[in-house]
Coordinates of C-alpha atoms and ligand atoms in Angstrom, one line a residue:
X285 CA -40.0 -112.3 -15.0
X286 CA -41.0 -112.6 -18.6
X287 CA -38.5 -110.9 -20.9
X288 CA -41.3 -108.9 -22.5
X289 CA -42.3 -107.6 -19.1
X290 CA -38.7 -106.6 -18.4
X291 CA -38.6 -104.8 -21.7
X292 CA -41.7 -102.8 -20.8
X293 CA -40.2 -102.1 -17.4
X294 CA -37.0 -100.7 -18.8
X295 CA -38.9 -98.6 -21.3
X296 CA -40.9 -97.1 -18.5
X297 CA -37.9 -96.5 -16.3
X298 CA -36.1 -94.8 -19.2
X299 CA -39.0 -92.5 -19.7
X300 CA -39.1 -91.8 -16.0
X301 CA -35.4 -91.0 -16.0
X302 CA -35.8 -88.7 -19.0
X303 CA -38.4 -86.7 -17.3
X304 CA -36.9 -86.7 -13.8
X305 CA -35.0 -83.8 -12.3
X306 CA -31.7 -85.8 -12.5
X307 CA -31.9 -85.3 -16.2
X308 CA -31.4 -81.5 -16.3
X309 CA -27.8 -81.2 -17.5
X310 CA -26.3 -82.8 -20.6
X311 CA -23.7 -84.5 -18.5
X312 CA -26.3 -86.2 -16.3
X313 CA -28.2 -87.3 -19.4
X314 CA -25.1 -88.9 -20.8
X315 CA -24.5 -90.8 -17.6
X316 CA -28.2 -91.9 -17.6
X317 CA -28.0 -93.0 -21.2
X318 CA -25.0 -95.1 -20.3
X319 CA -27.0 -96.8 -17.5
X320 CA -29.4 -98.1 -20.1
X321 CA -27.3 -98.4 -23.3
X322 CA -23.7 -98.7 -22.1
X323 CA -21.7 -102.0 -22.4
X324 CA -22.9 -103.1 -18.9
X325 CA -26.2 -101.1 -19.2
X326 CA -29.6 -102.6 -18.5
X327 CA -30.4 -103.3 -22.1
X328 CA -27.1 -105.0 -22.8
X329 CA -27.8 -107.2 -19.7
X330 CA -31.2 -108.0 -21.2
X331 CA -29.6 -108.9 -24.5
X332 CA -27.6 -111.6 -22.6
X333 CA -30.9 -113.1 -21.5
X334 CA -31.8 -113.9 -25.1
X335 CA -30.1 -117.3 -24.6
X336 CA -33.1 -118.3 -22.4
X337 CA -35.8 -117.2 -24.8
X338 CA -37.5 -120.0 -26.7
X339 CA -36.1 -120.2 -30.3
X340 CA -39.4 -119.5 -31.9
X341 CA -39.8 -116.3 -29.8
X342 CA -36.3 -115.0 -30.5
X343 CA -37.1 -113.1 -33.7
X344 CA -39.9 -111.1 -32.1
X345 CA -38.2 -110.6 -28.8
X346 CA -35.0 -109.6 -30.6
X347 CA -36.9 -107.1 -32.6
X348 CA -38.5 -105.7 -29.5
X349 CA -35.1 -105.3 -27.9
X350 CA -33.6 -103.7 -30.9
X351 CA -36.6 -101.3 -31.2
X352 CA -36.3 -100.5 -27.5
X353 CA -32.6 -99.8 -27.9
X354 CA -32.9 -97.4 -30.8
X355 CA -36.0 -95.7 -29.4
X356 CA -34.3 -95.0 -26.0
X357 CA -31.1 -94.1 -27.8
X358 CA -32.9 -91.5 -29.9
X359 CA -34.8 -90.1 -27.0
X360 CA -31.6 -89.7 -24.9
X361 CA -29.7 -88.2 -27.9
X362 CA -32.5 -85.7 -28.5
X363 CA -32.6 -84.8 -24.8
X364 CA -28.8 -84.4 -24.7
X365 CA -28.8 -82.1 -27.7
X366 CA -31.6 -80.1 -26.2
X367 CA -29.8 -79.8 -22.8
X368 CA -26.6 -78.8 -24.5
X369 CA -28.3 -76.1 -26.5
X370 CA -30.0 -74.7 -23.4
X371 CA -26.7 -74.7 -21.5
X372 CA -25.0 -72.8 -24.4
X373 CA -27.7 -70.3 -24.5
X374 CA -27.5 -69.8 -20.7
X375 CA -23.7 -69.4 -21.0
X376 CA -24.1 -66.8 -23.7
X377 CA -26.5 -64.9 -21.6
X378 CA -24.3 -65.0 -18.6
X379 CA -21.1 -64.1 -20.4
X380 CA -22.7 -61.4 -22.6
X381 CA -20.9 -58.0 -22.6
X382 CA -23.0 -54.9 -22.9
X383 CA -21.0 -53.0 -25.4
X384 CA -23.1 -49.9 -25.0
X385 CA -22.3 -49.6 -21.3
X386 CA -20.0 -46.6 -20.6
X387 CA -16.6 -47.7 -19.5
X388 CA -14.7 -46.5 -16.5
X389 CA -12.0 -44.0 -17.7
X390 CA -8.7 -44.9 -15.9
X391 CA -6.8 -41.9 -14.4
X392 CA -3.8 -41.3 -16.6
X393 CA -0.8 -39.1 -15.9
X394 CA 0.8 -36.5 -18.1
X395 CA 4.3 -36.1 -19.2
X396 CA 6.1 -33.7 -16.8
X397 CA 6.8 -30.3 -18.3
X398 CA 10.6 -30.8 -17.7
X399 CA 10.4 -34.0 -19.7
X400 CA 8.4 -32.3 -22.4
X401 CA 11.1 -29.6 -22.7
X402 CA 14.0 -32.1 -22.6
X403 CA 12.4 -34.2 -25.3
X404 CA 11.8 -31.2 -27.4
X405 CA 15.3 -30.0 -27.0
X406 CA 16.8 -33.4 -27.8
X407 CA 14.6 -33.6 -30.9
X408 CA 15.6 -30.1 -32.1
X409 CA 19.3 -30.8 -31.7
X410 CA 19.1 -34.4 -32.9
X411 CA 17.7 -32.8 -36.1
X412 CA 20.9 -30.8 -36.4
X413 CA 23.1 -34.0 -36.0
X414 CA 23.7 -34.0 -32.2
X415 CA 24.1 -37.3 -30.3
X416 CA 23.0 -37.7 -26.7
X417 CA 25.6 -38.5 -24.0
X418 CA 24.6 -38.9 -20.4
X419 CA 27.3 -38.6 -17.8
X420 CA 27.2 -39.7 -14.1
X421 CA 25.5 -37.6 -11.5
X422 CA 28.2 -38.4 -8.9
X423 CA 31.3 -36.9 -10.4
X424 CA 34.8 -36.4 -9.3
X425 CA 36.3 -33.0 -8.7
X426 CA 38.4 -33.4 -11.9
X427 CA 35.6 -33.7 -14.4
X428 CA 33.3 -31.2 -12.7
X429 CA 35.9 -28.5 -12.1
X430 CA 39.6 -29.0 -12.7
X431 CA 39.4 -30.3 -16.3
X432 CA 36.9 -27.4 -17.0
X433 CA 39.7 -25.0 -16.2
X434 CA 38.4 -24.4 -12.7
X435 CA 41.3 -25.7 -10.4
X436 CA 41.0 -25.9 -6.6
X437 CA 40.8 -22.4 -5.1
X438 CA 39.7 -20.9 -8.4
X439 CA 37.2 -18.1 -7.4
X440 CA 34.8 -19.4 -10.1
X441 CA 34.1 -22.5 -7.9
X442 CA 32.2 -20.1 -5.7
X443 CA 29.6 -19.6 -8.5
X444 CA 28.4 -23.1 -7.8
X445 CA 27.8 -24.1 -4.2
X446 CA 28.6 -27.8 -4.2
X447 CA 27.4 -30.9 -2.3
X448 CA 30.6 -32.8 -1.6
X449 CA 30.4 -36.6 -0.9
X450 CA 34.1 -36.9 -0.1
X451 CA 37.2 -34.8 -0.6
X452 CA 37.2 -35.9 -4.3
X453 CA 33.6 -36.9 -5.0
X454 CA 30.6 -34.5 -5.5
X455 CA 27.1 -34.3 -6.9
X456 CA 27.8 -32.7 -10.3
X457 CA 27.0 -29.0 -10.4
X458 CA 26.9 -28.8 -14.1
X459 CA 26.4 -31.1 -17.1
X460 CA 29.5 -29.5 -18.5
X461 CA 31.4 -32.3 -16.7
X462 CA 30.1 -34.6 -19.5
X463 CA 32.1 -32.5 -22.1
X464 CA 35.4 -33.7 -20.7
X465 CA 34.2 -37.4 -20.6
X466 CA 33.2 -37.1 -24.2
X467 CA 36.4 -35.3 -25.4
X468 CA 38.6 -37.8 -23.6
X469 CA 37.0 -40.7 -25.4
X470 CA 36.2 -39.4 -28.8
X471 CA 38.3 -37.5 -31.3
X472 CA 36.7 -34.6 -33.4
X473 CA 34.4 -34.1 -35.1
X474 CA 32.3 -34.1 -31.9
X475 CA 28.7 -33.0 -31.7
X476 CA 27.0 -34.1 -28.5
X477 CA 24.1 -33.1 -26.3
X478 CA 24.1 -34.0 -22.7
X479 CA 20.9 -33.7 -20.6
X480 CA 20.8 -34.5 -16.9
X481 CA 20.2 -33.6 -13.3
X482 CA 22.6 -31.3 -11.5
X483 CA 22.9 -30.3 -7.8
X484 CA 23.7 -27.1 -5.9
X485 CA 23.4 -26.1 -2.3
X486 CA 21.0 -23.4 -3.3
X487 CA 17.3 -23.0 -2.5
X488 CA 14.9 -20.1 -3.1
X489 CA 12.0 -19.1 -5.4
X490 CA 14.1 -19.4 -8.5
X491 CA 16.8 -21.9 -7.4
X492 CA 16.4 -25.6 -6.3
X493 CA 19.0 -27.9 -4.9
X494 CA 18.4 -30.3 -7.8
X495 CA 17.6 -29.1 -11.3
X496 CA 18.2 -30.2 -14.8
X497 CA 20.5 -28.9 -17.5
X498 CA 21.1 -29.5 -21.2
X499 CA 24.6 -29.3 -22.4
X500 CA 25.9 -29.1 -25.9
X501 CA 29.3 -29.4 -27.4
X502 CA 30.7 -29.1 -30.9
X503 CA 34.4 -29.6 -31.8
X504 CA 35.8 -29.7 -35.2
X505 CA 38.2 -27.9 -37.5
X506 CA 37.3 -24.3 -38.2
X507 CA 34.4 -23.9 -35.7
X508 CA 33.7 -20.2 -34.9
X509 CA 31.4 -18.2 -32.8
X510 CA 29.3 -17.6 -35.9
X511 CA 28.5 -21.3 -36.0
X512 CA 27.3 -21.0 -32.4
X513 CA 25.1 -18.0 -33.3
X514 CA 23.7 -19.7 -36.4
X515 CA 22.8 -22.8 -34.4
X516 CA 21.2 -20.7 -31.6
X517 CA 19.0 -18.8 -34.1
X518 CA 17.6 -22.1 -35.4
X519 CA 17.1 -23.4 -31.8
X520 CA 15.4 -20.2 -30.6
X521 CA 12.8 -20.2 -33.3
X522 CA 12.1 -23.9 -32.9
X523 CA 11.6 -23.8 -29.1
X524 CA 10.0 -20.4 -28.6
X525 CA 8.4 -19.7 -32.0
X526 CA 9.0 -18.1 -35.4
X527 CA 10.6 -14.7 -35.5
X528 CA 12.4 -15.1 -32.1
X529 CA 15.9 -13.7 -32.4
X530 CA 19.0 -14.2 -30.3
X531 CA 21.7 -11.9 -29.0
X532 CA 25.1 -12.6 -27.4
X533 CA 26.4 -10.6 -24.4
X534 CA 29.9 -11.0 -23.1
X535 CA 30.2 -13.1 -20.0
X536 CA 32.6 -15.3 -18.1
X537 CA 32.9 -19.1 -17.7
X538 CA 36.3 -20.6 -16.9
X539 CA 35.9 -23.3 -19.6
X540 CA 35.0 -21.0 -22.5
X541 CA 36.9 -18.1 -24.0
X542 CA 35.2 -15.9 -25.1
X543 CA 32.2 -16.6 -23.0
X544 CA 28.7 -15.3 -23.7
X545 CA 25.3 -15.1 -22.2
X546 CA 22.6 -15.7 -24.7
X547 CA 19.3 -13.8 -24.8
X548 CA 16.3 -14.4 -26.9
X549 CA 13.9 -11.6 -28.0
X550 CA 10.8 -11.7 -25.8
X551 CA 8.3 -14.1 -27.4
X552 CA 5.6 -12.7 -25.2
X553 CA 5.7 -9.0 -26.4
X554 CA 7.8 -9.4 -29.5
X555 CA 10.5 -7.2 -28.0
X556 CA 8.5 -4.2 -27.1
X557 CA 8.9 -4.8 -23.4
X558 CA 6.5 -6.5 -21.0
X559 CA 6.4 -8.2 -17.5
X560 CA 8.0 -11.4 -18.7
X561 CA 11.1 -9.6 -20.1
X562 CA 11.0 -7.0 -17.4
X563 CA 10.6 -4.3 -19.9
X564 CA 13.9 -5.1 -21.7
X565 CA 12.5 -7.0 -24.7
X566 CA 15.1 -9.7 -24.1
X567 CA 15.2 -12.9 -22.0
X568 CA 18.3 -14.6 -20.8
X569 CA 18.2 -18.3 -21.7
X570 CA 21.7 -19.9 -21.6
X571 CA 25.4 -19.7 -21.2
X572 CA 27.8 -20.5 -24.0
X573 CA 31.2 -19.8 -25.5
X574 CA 34.2 -21.1 -27.5
X575 CA 35.8 -24.0 -25.7
X576 CA 38.8 -22.7 -23.8
X577 CA 42.1 -23.9 -25.4
X578 CA 43.3 -25.2 -22.0
X579 CA 40.2 -27.5 -21.8
X580 CA 40.8 -28.9 -25.3
X581 CA 44.5 -29.4 -24.5
X582 CA 43.7 -31.2 -21.3
X583 CA 41.6 -33.7 -23.2
X584 CA 44.4 -34.3 -25.8
X585 CA 42.8 -32.3 -28.5
X586 CA 45.2 -29.9 -30.3
X587 CA 43.7 -26.3 -30.0
X588 CA 45.8 -25.1 -33.0
X589 CA 44.0 -27.7 -35.2
X590 CA 40.5 -27.9 -33.6
X591 CA 38.1 -25.4 -32.1
X592 CA 34.7 -25.8 -30.6
X593 CA 31.7 -24.2 -28.9
X594 CA 29.7 -25.3 -25.9
X595 CA 26.5 -24.2 -24.4
X596 CA 24.5 -25.1 -21.3
X597 CA 20.9 -24.2 -20.3
X598 CA 18.6 -24.9 -17.4
X599 CA 15.7 -27.1 -18.5
X600 CA 13.4 -25.8 -15.7
X601 CA 14.1 -22.2 -16.8
X602 CA 13.1 -23.0 -20.4
X603 CA 10.0 -24.8 -19.1
X604 CA 9.0 -21.9 -16.9
X605 CA 9.5 -19.4 -19.8
X606 CA 7.8 -21.6 -22.4
X607 CA 4.7 -22.5 -20.2
X608 CA 4.5 -19.3 -18.2
X609 CA 5.2 -21.0 -14.8
X610 CA 6.1 -18.4 -12.2
X611 CA 7.4 -20.6 -9.4
X612 CA 10.1 -23.1 -9.9
X613 CA 8.8 -25.2 -6.9
X614 CA 5.8 -26.2 -9.0
X615 CA 8.1 -28.2 -11.2
X616 CA 9.3 -30.3 -8.2
X617 CA 6.2 -30.8 -6.1
X618 CA 4.4 -33.3 -8.3
X619 CA 1.0 -31.7 -7.7
X620 CA -1.5 -33.5 -9.9
X621 CA -3.5 -30.3 -10.4
X622 CA -0.5 -28.5 -11.9
X623 CA 0.7 -31.5 -13.9
X624 CA -2.7 -32.2 -15.3
X625 CA -2.5 -29.0 -17.3
X626 CA 0.2 -30.5 -19.5
X627 CA -2.0 -33.3 -20.8
X628 CA -2.4 -33.0 -24.5
Ligands
DAH20 N1 27.9 -24.9 -16.9 C1 27.4 -23.6 -16.9 C2 26.5 -23.4 -15.7 O1 26.1 -24.3 -15.1 C3 26.6 -23.3 -18.1 C4 27.4 -23.2 -19.3 C5 28.0 -22.0 -19.7 C6 27.7 -24.4 -20.1 C7 28.8 -21.9 -20.8 C8 28.5 -24.3 -21.2 C9 29.0 -23.0 -21.6 O2 28.8 -25.4 -21.9 O3 29.8 -23.0 -22.7 O4 26.3 -22.2 -15.3

């Protein structure tokens, strides 16, 4: 076949290829372009045939071939560009995000009221220089009772119905156990706060077999009951509100002497008497006292040089008072309808 004819044929088949369905995507077009213009493509093959063209025809045929090469090249390049642009546009359309579409609101939980109160207490006392110490929930008899001046057969052990794990191991009944661990390991000045779960074999509307306490302990030279009272006044106003006062009533705990029961003036009625304070104007919130000399001695702290006060409160009780919760069980059931109310 005459080379001119071949040139014509290639030109036609390139046009055909460009308009065919095979040429829809940029990648297909690149392959097709290669079929014509690649190293072993049809045009390159034709170029090799130049050898057989009569010398006088070579310039014209050469020009024809070159023109063909650049014309086809340009057409393919334009088609490739066009296809790429279209593909990009399609991709943008497909991947477009409608920013005006309302999102799905994920269900979130709320911080449990016990945790809210615990965090608030820690923050109040941390502000007064207390450090947090967390003791173990499984304690031995010594830390939970004996070292707290409550030896075996002491009648005060009856105040706390205990879950025993073995003769010597028990679920701690009070965070007071942590006081001993701290005093054994740290010399005064001591100022610690110890939150945690405690366990008692007790279960009714106001008692649960597991509940939480917050313990405090201060030991230094010259600490008196006045220091305890001053600190409690600050604490009461911060947790229950401005104007709330405290009062101390004599009580008994084996590990403190003297021991007190601490009341706050009723923050509901301001002290006039209401249902919350059962008409008395006062609400009992915690136990406290001056650390018993025997407890200090047992921990190797000289009670003639140092003195201290301690206090312990039930976190659930504070949460119930603060948020007006009338049944302690609500704090343990994990009912979403109840917990939702504590979302801020
Ligand atoms: N541990 C006592 C209880 O569980 C509460 C308590 C009273 C703690 C007086 C103290 C304290 O640190 O000084 O009933």
